[in-house]
Amino acid sequence: MKLVVKIGGSVIASPINPELIQRYVELLKTLKNDGHEIVAVVGGGSLAREFIAIAKKLGLKESAQDEIAISVSRLFAQLFLKKLGKLSCQDVPASLEQIVQCLKSEKIVVLGGLKPGITTDTVATMIAEKIGADLIVKATDQEGIYNKDPRMHKDAIKLDHISLEDLTQIFKLDKHKAGIHQILDPEAVKILRQTRTKIVIVNGFNPKNVLLAVKGEKVGTLIT
Ligand code: UTP
């Protein structure tokens, strides 16, 4: 399968967790061994947000703040590339074309952000569109998507499956509920509505969940 794995900065980098990064490196190797083509997108987590705050204090405009955050996400991508060695391309790709080139050489692709004004969720969906991915797995800091914000409602229920249309409705109805909002960037949802790429949201603190999602087992929330 052609896979895009989004590894949240909230998972591996907030705070920075070398042991978990190592487990993700192993996971990417396993997926490669199983015959999959893999593009992994990593976020910058709290370090990126710290740098955004510094850039803001320095009076830098938003696009410059974003560029700084992208650089941080690329640092994490670089850690992956160094650990993967020959199994991956040497440099962190900075464009969709470079990603396609790297995939052609049968290597594992790992990147951070691509351009200002978007998030790594959107990057993952753009890549999925470009390469015709079979599946996106988003490894995040929650179990999946809930019918209401689990941080505000004790009776919130995790959904095993939701359609993109219903997800769009939740976004519209619950604009104020940041928890639901943050779980998948609305811009990414817009792209997914066009491409119809299957996406599974899983708890990324256990990398095995990504493997389960790839195997089609019931885990997290499947969005179709
Ligand atoms: P993300 O919000 O995607 O990082 O990007 P994350 O840490 O993985 O987030 P979680 O774990 O999914 O919650 C962090 C910031 O980097 C900039 C934006 O400012 C974004 O808010 N960014 C990232 C870009 O400007 N362009 C990109 O392509 C990626």
PDB file of C-alpha atoms and ligand atoms in Angstrom:
ATOM      1  CA  MET A   1       0.000   0.000   0.000  1.00  0.00           C
ATOM      2  CA  LYS A   2       0.938   3.633  -0.419  1.00  0.00           C
ATOM      3  CA  LEU A   3       0.860   5.035   3.099  1.00  0.00           C
ATOM      4  CA  VAL A   4       1.088   8.524   4.552  1.00  0.00           C
ATOM      5  CA  VAL A   5       1.775   8.494   8.289  1.00  0.00           C
ATOM      6  CA  LYS A   6       1.359  11.776  10.142  1.00  0.00           C
ATOM      7  CA  ILE A   7       3.277  11.619  13.408  1.00  0.00           C
ATOM      8  CA  GLY A   8       2.027  14.445  15.603  1.00  0.00           C
ATOM      9  CA  GLY A   9       4.483  16.783  17.237  1.00  0.00           C
ATOM     10  CA  SER A  10       2.084  16.498  20.159  1.00  0.00           C
ATOM     11  CA  VAL A  11       3.112  12.822  20.358  1.00  0.00           C
ATOM     12  CA  ILE A  12       6.886  12.722  19.813  1.00  0.00           C
ATOM     13  CA  ALA A  13       7.891  16.283  20.591  1.00  0.00           C
ATOM     14  CA  SER A  14       5.810  17.691  23.429  1.00  0.00           C
ATOM     15  CA  PRO A  15       8.093  17.131  25.322  1.00  0.00           C
ATOM     16  CA  ILE A  16      10.692  15.602  23.005  1.00  0.00           C
ATOM     17  CA  ASN A  17      10.624  11.839  23.520  1.00  0.00           C
ATOM     18  CA  PRO A  18      13.709  10.101  22.034  1.00  0.00           C
ATOM     19  CA  GLU A  19      12.486   6.653  23.100  1.00  0.00           C
ATOM     20  CA  LEU A  20       9.204   7.138  21.244  1.00  0.00           C
ATOM     21  CA  ILE A  21      11.025   8.557  18.203  1.00  0.00           C
ATOM     22  CA  GLN A  22      13.122   5.365  18.184  1.00  0.00           C
ATOM     23  CA  ARG A  23       9.965   3.237  18.302  1.00  0.00           C
ATOM     24  CA  TYR A  24       8.570   5.168  15.334  1.00  0.00           C
ATOM     25  CA  VAL A  25      11.821   4.607  13.427  1.00  0.00           C
ATOM     26  CA  GLU A  26      11.356   0.860  14.021  1.00  0.00           C
ATOM     27  CA  LEU A  27       7.722   1.097  12.981  1.00  0.00           C
ATOM     28  CA  LEU A  28       8.645   2.745   9.663  1.00  0.00           C
ATOM     29  CA  LYS A  29      11.208  -0.019   9.053  1.00  0.00           C
ATOM     30  CA  THR A  30       8.566  -2.685   9.772  1.00  0.00           C
ATOM     31  CA  LEU A  31       6.096  -1.064   7.371  1.00  0.00           C
ATOM     32  CA  LYS A  32       8.798  -0.891   4.701  1.00  0.00           C
ATOM     33  CA  ASN A  33       9.678  -4.559   5.290  1.00  0.00           C
ATOM     34  CA  ASP A  34       6.016  -5.426   4.879  1.00  0.00           C
ATOM     35  CA  GLY A  35       6.243  -3.975   1.360  1.00  0.00           C
ATOM     36  CA  HIS A  36       4.553  -0.616   1.827  1.00  0.00           C
ATOM     37  CA  GLU A  37       5.579   2.692   0.291  1.00  0.00           C
ATOM     38  CA  ILE A  38       5.826   5.166   3.133  1.00  0.00           C
ATOM     39  CA  VAL A  39       5.779   8.914   3.523  1.00  0.00           C
ATOM     40  CA  ALA A  40       5.973  10.092   7.147  1.00  0.00           C
ATOM     41  CA  VAL A  41       5.136  13.687   8.061  1.00  0.00           C
ATOM     42  CA  VAL A  42       6.297  14.880  11.479  1.00  0.00           C
ATOM     43  CA  GLY A  43       5.162  17.975  13.348  1.00  0.00           C
ATOM     44  CA  GLY A  44       7.198  20.366  15.448  1.00  0.00           C
ATOM     45  CA  GLY A  45       5.189  20.099  18.672  1.00  0.00           C
ATOM     46  CA  SER A  46       5.775  22.401  21.628  1.00  0.00           C
ATOM     47  CA  LEU A  47       9.282  23.380  20.448  1.00  0.00           C
ATOM     48  CA  ALA A  48       7.742  24.754  17.236  1.00  0.00           C
ATOM     49  CA  ARG A  49       5.183  26.672  19.296  1.00  0.00           C
ATOM     50  CA  GLU A  50       7.974  28.053  21.519  1.00  0.00           C
ATOM     51  CA  PHE A  51       9.811  29.292  18.448  1.00  0.00           C
ATOM     52  CA  ILE A  52       6.591  30.783  17.039  1.00  0.00           C
ATOM     53  CA  ALA A  53       6.199  32.718  20.316  1.00  0.00           C
ATOM     54  CA  ILE A  54       9.788  33.974  20.080  1.00  0.00           C
ATOM     55  CA  ALA A  55       9.318  35.026  16.455  1.00  0.00           C
ATOM     56  CA  LYS A  56       6.098  36.824  17.442  1.00  0.00           C
ATOM     57  CA  LYS A  57       7.880  38.691  20.247  1.00  0.00           C
ATOM     58  CA  LEU A  58      10.495  39.753  17.719  1.00  0.00           C
ATOM     59  CA  GLY A  59       7.707  41.252  15.653  1.00  0.00           C
ATOM     60  CA  LEU A  60       8.074  38.842  12.745  1.00  0.00           C
ATOM     61  CA  LYS A  61       5.060  38.464  10.464  1.00  0.00           C
ATOM     62  CA  GLU A  62       2.970  35.314  10.468  1.00  0.00           C
ATOM     63  CA  SER A  63       4.533  33.749   7.376  1.00  0.00           C
ATOM     64  CA  ALA A  64       7.976  34.152   8.972  1.00  0.00           C
ATOM     65  CA  GLN A  65       6.681  32.572  12.190  1.00  0.00           C
ATOM     66  CA  ASP A  66       5.406  29.645  10.112  1.00  0.00           C
ATOM     67  CA  GLU A  67       8.757  29.283   8.363  1.00  0.00           C
ATOM     68  CA  ILE A  68      10.478  29.053  11.751  1.00  0.00           C
ATOM     69  CA  ALA A  69       7.975  26.368  12.864  1.00  0.00           C
ATOM     70  CA  ILE A  70       8.571  24.451   9.625  1.00  0.00           C
ATOM     71  CA  SER A  71      12.323  24.482  10.324  1.00  0.00           C
ATOM     72  CA  VAL A  72      11.666  22.955  13.741  1.00  0.00           C
ATOM     73  CA  SER A  73       9.492  20.202  12.232  1.00  0.00           C
ATOM     74  CA  ARG A  74      12.291  19.509   9.735  1.00  0.00           C
ATOM     75  CA  LEU A  75      14.748  19.043  12.592  1.00  0.00           C
ATOM     76  CA  PHE A  76      12.613  16.181  13.868  1.00  0.00           C
ATOM     77  CA  ALA A  77      12.370  14.766  10.342  1.00  0.00           C
ATOM     78  CA  GLN A  78      16.170  14.922  10.160  1.00  0.00           C
ATOM     79  CA  LEU A  79      16.481  12.833  13.320  1.00  0.00           C
ATOM     80  CA  PHE A  80      14.386  10.158  11.608  1.00  0.00           C
ATOM     81  CA  LEU A  81      16.485  10.294   8.437  1.00  0.00           C
ATOM     82  CA  LYS A  82      19.744   9.986  10.373  1.00  0.00           C
ATOM     83  CA  LYS A  83      18.391   6.946  12.224  1.00  0.00           C
ATOM     84  CA  LEU A  84      16.969   5.325   9.068  1.00  0.00           C
ATOM     85  CA  GLY A  85      20.223   5.837   7.172  1.00  0.00           C
ATOM     86  CA  LYS A  86      20.236   4.188   3.738  1.00  0.00           C
ATOM     87  CA  LEU A  87      16.596   3.173   4.086  1.00  0.00           C
ATOM     88  CA  SER A  88      15.585   6.811   3.641  1.00  0.00           C
ATOM     89  CA  CYS A  89      16.532   9.729   1.400  1.00  0.00           C
ATOM     90  CA  GLN A  90      19.360  11.843   2.772  1.00  0.00           C
ATOM     91  CA  ASP A  91      17.644  15.206   2.855  1.00  0.00           C
ATOM     92  CA  VAL A  92      14.301  16.345   4.180  1.00  0.00           C
ATOM     93  CA  PRO A  93      12.100  16.987   1.122  1.00  0.00           C
ATOM     94  CA  ALA A  94      10.828  20.544   0.762  1.00  0.00           C
ATOM     95  CA  SER A  95       8.362  20.009  -2.096  1.00  0.00           C
ATOM     96  CA  LEU A  96       5.870  17.452  -3.388  1.00  0.00           C
ATOM     97  CA  GLU A  97       8.154  16.820  -6.379  1.00  0.00           C
ATOM     98  CA  GLN A  98      11.064  15.926  -4.092  1.00  0.00           C
ATOM     99  CA  ILE A  99       8.794  13.510  -2.223  1.00  0.00           C
ATOM    100  CA  VAL A 100       7.819  11.781  -5.476  1.00  0.00           C
ATOM    101  CA  GLN A 101      11.504  11.538  -6.487  1.00  0.00           C
ATOM    102  CA  CYS A 102      12.477  10.012  -3.145  1.00  0.00           C
ATOM    103  CA  LEU A 103       9.636   7.461  -3.337  1.00  0.00           C
ATOM    104  CA  LYS A 104      10.777   6.471  -6.831  1.00  0.00           C
ATOM    105  CA  SER A 105      14.141   5.464  -5.374  1.00  0.00           C
ATOM    106  CA  GLU A 106      12.219   3.069  -3.088  1.00  0.00           C
ATOM    107  CA  LYS A 107      13.252   4.876   0.086  1.00  0.00           C
ATOM    108  CA  ILE A 108      11.238   5.837   3.129  1.00  0.00           C
ATOM    109  CA  VAL A 109      10.317   9.535   2.942  1.00  0.00           C
ATOM    110  CA  VAL A 110      10.290  11.626   6.128  1.00  0.00           C
ATOM    111  CA  LEU A 111       9.499  15.324   6.086  1.00  0.00           C
ATOM    112  CA  GLY A 112       8.216  18.159   8.231  1.00  0.00           C
ATOM    113  CA  GLY A 113       6.202  21.144   7.021  1.00  0.00           C
ATOM    114  CA  LEU A 114       6.113  22.295   3.409  1.00  0.00           C
ATOM    115  CA  LYS A 115       4.961  25.898   3.208  1.00  0.00           C
ATOM    116  CA  PRO A 116       3.613  28.711   5.426  1.00  0.00           C
ATOM    117  CA  GLY A 117      -0.084  29.011   6.155  1.00  0.00           C
ATOM    118  CA  ILE A 118      -0.901  25.322   6.569  1.00  0.00           C
ATOM    119  CA  THR A 119      -0.365  22.532   9.122  1.00  0.00           C
ATOM    120  CA  THR A 120       1.224  19.113   8.808  1.00  0.00           C
ATOM    121  CA  ASP A 121      -2.294  17.580   8.604  1.00  0.00           C
ATOM    122  CA  THR A 122      -2.794  19.480   5.379  1.00  0.00           C
ATOM    123  CA  VAL A 123       0.682  18.475   4.204  1.00  0.00           C
ATOM    124  CA  ALA A 124      -0.255  14.814   4.761  1.00  0.00           C
ATOM    125  CA  THR A 125      -3.451  15.143   2.720  1.00  0.00           C
ATOM    126  CA  MET A 126      -1.663  17.043  -0.082  1.00  0.00           C
ATOM    127  CA  ILE A 127       0.923  14.264  -0.308  1.00  0.00           C
ATOM    128  CA  ALA A 128      -1.807  11.611  -0.290  1.00  0.00           C
ATOM    129  CA  GLU A 129      -3.445  13.380  -3.226  1.00  0.00           C
ATOM    130  CA  LYS A 130      -0.142  13.711  -5.117  1.00  0.00           C
ATOM    131  CA  ILE A 131       0.944  10.068  -4.757  1.00  0.00           C
ATOM    132  CA  GLY A 132      -2.542   8.526  -4.783  1.00  0.00           C
ATOM    133  CA  ALA A 133      -2.156   7.108  -1.268  1.00  0.00           C
ATOM    134  CA  ASP A 134      -4.342   4.218  -0.150  1.00  0.00           C
ATOM    135  CA  LEU A 135      -4.411   5.334   3.471  1.00  0.00           C
ATOM    136  CA  ILE A 136      -3.400   8.143   5.824  1.00  0.00           C
ATOM    137  CA  VAL A 137      -2.803   7.278   9.468  1.00  0.00           C
ATOM    138  CA  LYS A 138      -2.689  10.222  11.842  1.00  0.00           C
ATOM    139  CA  ALA A 139      -0.916   9.387  15.113  1.00  0.00           C
ATOM    140  CA  THR A 140      -2.160  11.915  17.622  1.00  0.00           C
ATOM    141  CA  ASP A 141      -2.535  12.532  21.362  1.00  0.00           C
ATOM    142  CA  GLN A 142      -6.171  11.380  21.538  1.00  0.00           C
ATOM    143  CA  GLU A 143      -7.876   8.012  21.044  1.00  0.00           C
ATOM    144  CA  GLY A 144      -9.761   9.262  18.002  1.00  0.00           C
ATOM    145  CA  ILE A 145     -12.733  11.493  17.296  1.00  0.00           C
ATOM    146  CA  TYR A 146     -15.439  11.856  19.920  1.00  0.00           C
ATOM    147  CA  ASN A 147     -19.072  12.871  19.516  1.00  0.00           C
ATOM    148  CA  LYS A 148     -18.271  15.832  21.804  1.00  0.00           C
ATOM    149  CA  ASP A 149     -15.157  17.322  23.367  1.00  0.00           C
ATOM    150  CA  PRO A 150     -13.897  14.633  25.807  1.00  0.00           C
ATOM    151  CA  ARG A 151     -12.093  17.250  27.891  1.00  0.00           C
ATOM    152  CA  MET A 152     -15.350  19.040  28.607  1.00  0.00           C
ATOM    153  CA  HIS A 153     -17.830  16.137  28.625  1.00  0.00           C
ATOM    154  CA  LYS A 154     -17.312  13.005  30.700  1.00  0.00           C
ATOM    155  CA  ASP A 155     -19.975  11.161  28.677  1.00  0.00           C
ATOM    156  CA  ALA A 156     -18.239  11.801  25.344  1.00  0.00           C
ATOM    157  CA  ILE A 157     -18.136   8.656  23.204  1.00  0.00           C
ATOM    158  CA  LYS A 158     -15.273   7.790  20.850  1.00  0.00           C
ATOM    159  CA  LEU A 159     -16.534   7.112  17.362  1.00  0.00           C
ATOM    160  CA  ASP A 160     -15.208   4.019  15.531  1.00  0.00           C
ATOM    161  CA  HIS A 161     -16.217   5.483  12.183  1.00  0.00           C
ATOM    162  CA  ILE A 162     -17.376   8.832  10.862  1.00  0.00           C
ATOM    163  CA  SER A 163     -18.029  10.111   7.365  1.00  0.00           C
ATOM    164  CA  LEU A 164     -16.263  13.232   6.091  1.00  0.00           C
ATOM    165  CA  GLU A 165     -19.675  14.829   5.681  1.00  0.00           C
ATOM    166  CA  ASP A 166     -20.607  14.204   9.339  1.00  0.00           C
ATOM    167  CA  LEU A 167     -17.187  15.481  10.411  1.00  0.00           C
ATOM    168  CA  THR A 168     -17.768  18.681   8.453  1.00  0.00           C
ATOM    169  CA  GLN A 169     -21.126  19.017  10.227  1.00  0.00           C
ATOM    170  CA  ILE A 170     -19.458  18.627  13.642  1.00  0.00           C
ATOM    171  CA  PHE A 171     -16.995  21.355  12.689  1.00  0.00           C
ATOM    172  CA  LYS A 172     -19.854  23.639  11.658  1.00  0.00           C
ATOM    173  CA  LEU A 173     -21.981  22.948  14.730  1.00  0.00           C
ATOM    174  CA  ASP A 174     -19.213  22.955  17.321  1.00  0.00           C
ATOM    175  CA  LYS A 175     -16.966  25.775  16.212  1.00  0.00           C
ATOM    176  CA  HIS A 176     -16.277  26.679  19.836  1.00  0.00           C
ATOM    177  CA  LYS A 177     -15.221  23.156  20.824  1.00  0.00           C
ATOM    178  CA  ALA A 178     -11.534  23.389  20.165  1.00  0.00           C
ATOM    179  CA  GLY A 179     -10.863  19.753  21.113  1.00  0.00           C
ATOM    180  CA  ILE A 180     -12.836  18.403  18.193  1.00  0.00           C
ATOM    181  CA  HIS A 181     -11.506  21.113  15.951  1.00  0.00           C
ATOM    182  CA  GLN A 182      -7.888  20.392  16.614  1.00  0.00           C
ATOM    183  CA  ILE A 183      -8.083  16.678  15.932  1.00  0.00           C
ATOM    184  CA  LEU A 184      -8.035  17.203  12.161  1.00  0.00           C
ATOM    185  CA  ASP A 185      -7.302  20.519  10.489  1.00  0.00           C
ATOM    186  CA  PRO A 186     -10.458  21.695   8.597  1.00  0.00           C
ATOM    187  CA  GLU A 187      -8.275  22.573   5.606  1.00  0.00           C
ATOM    188  CA  ALA A 188      -7.154  18.917   5.489  1.00  0.00           C
ATOM    189  CA  VAL A 189     -10.811  17.831   5.642  1.00  0.00           C
ATOM    190  CA  LYS A 190     -11.546  20.025   2.618  1.00  0.00           C
ATOM    191  CA  ILE A 191      -8.855  18.244   0.603  1.00  0.00           C
ATOM    192  CA  LEU A 192     -10.047  14.841   1.816  1.00  0.00           C
ATOM    193  CA  ARG A 193     -13.581  15.614   0.628  1.00  0.00           C
ATOM    194  CA  GLN A 194     -12.165  15.942  -2.858  1.00  0.00           C
ATOM    195  CA  THR A 195      -9.693  13.063  -2.846  1.00  0.00           C
ATOM    196  CA  ARG A 196     -11.723  10.680  -0.620  1.00  0.00           C
ATOM    197  CA  THR A 197      -8.509   9.255   0.851  1.00  0.00           C
ATOM    198  CA  LYS A 198      -9.252   6.920   3.752  1.00  0.00           C
ATOM    199  CA  ILE A 199      -7.819   8.244   7.033  1.00  0.00           C
ATOM    200  CA  VAL A 200      -7.564   6.661  10.474  1.00  0.00           C
ATOM    201  CA  ILE A 201      -6.930   8.753  13.602  1.00  0.00           C
ATOM    202  CA  VAL A 202      -5.136   6.769  16.315  1.00  0.00           C
ATOM    203  CA  ASN A 203      -3.516   7.329  19.688  1.00  0.00           C
ATOM    204  CA  GLY A 204       0.116   7.798  18.717  1.00  0.00           C
ATOM    205  CA  PHE A 205       1.606   7.188  22.148  1.00  0.00           C
ATOM    206  CA  ASN A 206       1.456   3.516  21.205  1.00  0.00           C
ATOM    207  CA  PRO A 207       3.035   3.225  17.709  1.00  0.00           C
ATOM    208  CA  LYS A 208       1.503  -0.278  17.378  1.00  0.00           C
ATOM    209  CA  ASN A 209      -1.830   1.457  16.785  1.00  0.00           C
ATOM    210  CA  VAL A 210      -0.473   2.696  13.448  1.00  0.00           C
ATOM    211  CA  LEU A 211       0.349  -0.892  12.487  1.00  0.00           C
ATOM    212  CA  LEU A 212      -3.147  -2.050  13.495  1.00  0.00           C
ATOM    213  CA  ALA A 213      -4.696   0.721  11.380  1.00  0.00           C
ATOM    214  CA  VAL A 214      -2.604  -0.315   8.360  1.00  0.00           C
ATOM    215  CA  LYS A 215      -3.730  -3.929   8.861  1.00  0.00           C
ATOM    216  CA  GLY A 216      -7.331  -2.737   8.800  1.00  0.00           C
ATOM    217  CA  GLU A 217      -8.006  -3.690  12.390  1.00  0.00           C
ATOM    218  CA  LYS A 218     -10.458  -1.767  14.547  1.00  0.00           C
ATOM    219  CA  VAL A 219      -8.503   1.049  16.193  1.00  0.00           C
ATOM    220  CA  GLY A 220      -9.043   4.775  16.687  1.00  0.00           C
ATOM    221  CA  THR A 221     -11.524   6.457  14.351  1.00  0.00           C
ATOM    222  CA  LEU A 222     -11.829   5.647  10.662  1.00  0.00           C
ATOM    223  CA  ILE A 223     -12.907   8.575   8.490  1.00  0.00           C
ATOM    224  CA  THR A 224     -14.251   7.831   5.012  1.00  0.00           C
TER     225      THR A 224
HETATM  226  P1  UTP B   1       1.453  21.380  13.206  1.00  0.00           P
HETATM  227  O1  UTP B   1       0.359  22.008  14.006  1.00  0.00           O
HETATM  228  O2  UTP B   1       1.077  20.617  12.035  1.00  0.00           O
HETATM  229  O3  UTP B   1       2.415  20.551  14.158  1.00  0.00           O
HETATM  230  O4  UTP B   1       2.469  22.505  12.737  1.00  0.00           O
HETATM  231  P2  UTP B   1       2.176  19.364  15.194  1.00  0.00           P
HETATM  232  O5  UTP B   1       3.107  19.671  16.297  1.00  0.00           O
HETATM  233  O6  UTP B   1       2.358  18.073  14.529  1.00  0.00           O
HETATM  234  O7  UTP B   1       0.695  19.428  15.673  1.00  0.00           O
HETATM  235  P3  UTP B   1      -0.229  18.197  16.206  1.00  0.00           P
HETATM  236  O8  UTP B   1       0.623  17.247  16.950  1.00  0.00           O
HETATM  237  O9  UTP B   1      -0.859  17.597  14.981  1.00  0.00           O
HETATM  238  O10 UTP B   1      -1.216  18.918  17.064  1.00  0.00           O
HETATM  239  C1  UTP B   1       2.964  23.462  13.646  1.00  0.00           C
HETATM  240  C2  UTP B   1       2.984  24.816  12.996  1.00  0.00           C
HETATM  241  O11 UTP B   1       3.967  24.850  11.960  1.00  0.00           O
HETATM  242  C3  UTP B   1       3.562  25.677  10.900  1.00  0.00           C
HETATM  243  C4  UTP B   1       2.225  26.272  11.322  1.00  0.00           C
HETATM  244  O12 UTP B   1       2.481  27.478  12.011  1.00  0.00           O
HETATM  245  C5  UTP B   1       1.708  25.224  12.292  1.00  0.00           C
HETATM  246  O13 UTP B   1       0.749  25.728  13.176  1.00  0.00           O
HETATM  247  N1  UTP B   1       3.492  24.905   9.626  1.00  0.00           N
HETATM  248  C6  UTP B   1       3.568  23.549   9.628  1.00  0.00           C
HETATM  249  C7  UTP B   1       3.418  25.584   8.433  1.00  0.00           C
HETATM  250  O14 UTP B   1       3.342  26.821   8.387  1.00  0.00           O
HETATM  251  N2  UTP B   1       3.440  24.869   7.264  1.00  0.00           N
HETATM  252  C8  UTP B   1       3.519  23.522   7.237  1.00  0.00           C
HETATM  253  O15 UTP B   1       3.555  22.940   6.118  1.00  0.00           O
HETATM  254  C9  UTP B   1       3.571  22.844   8.454  1.00  0.00           C
END
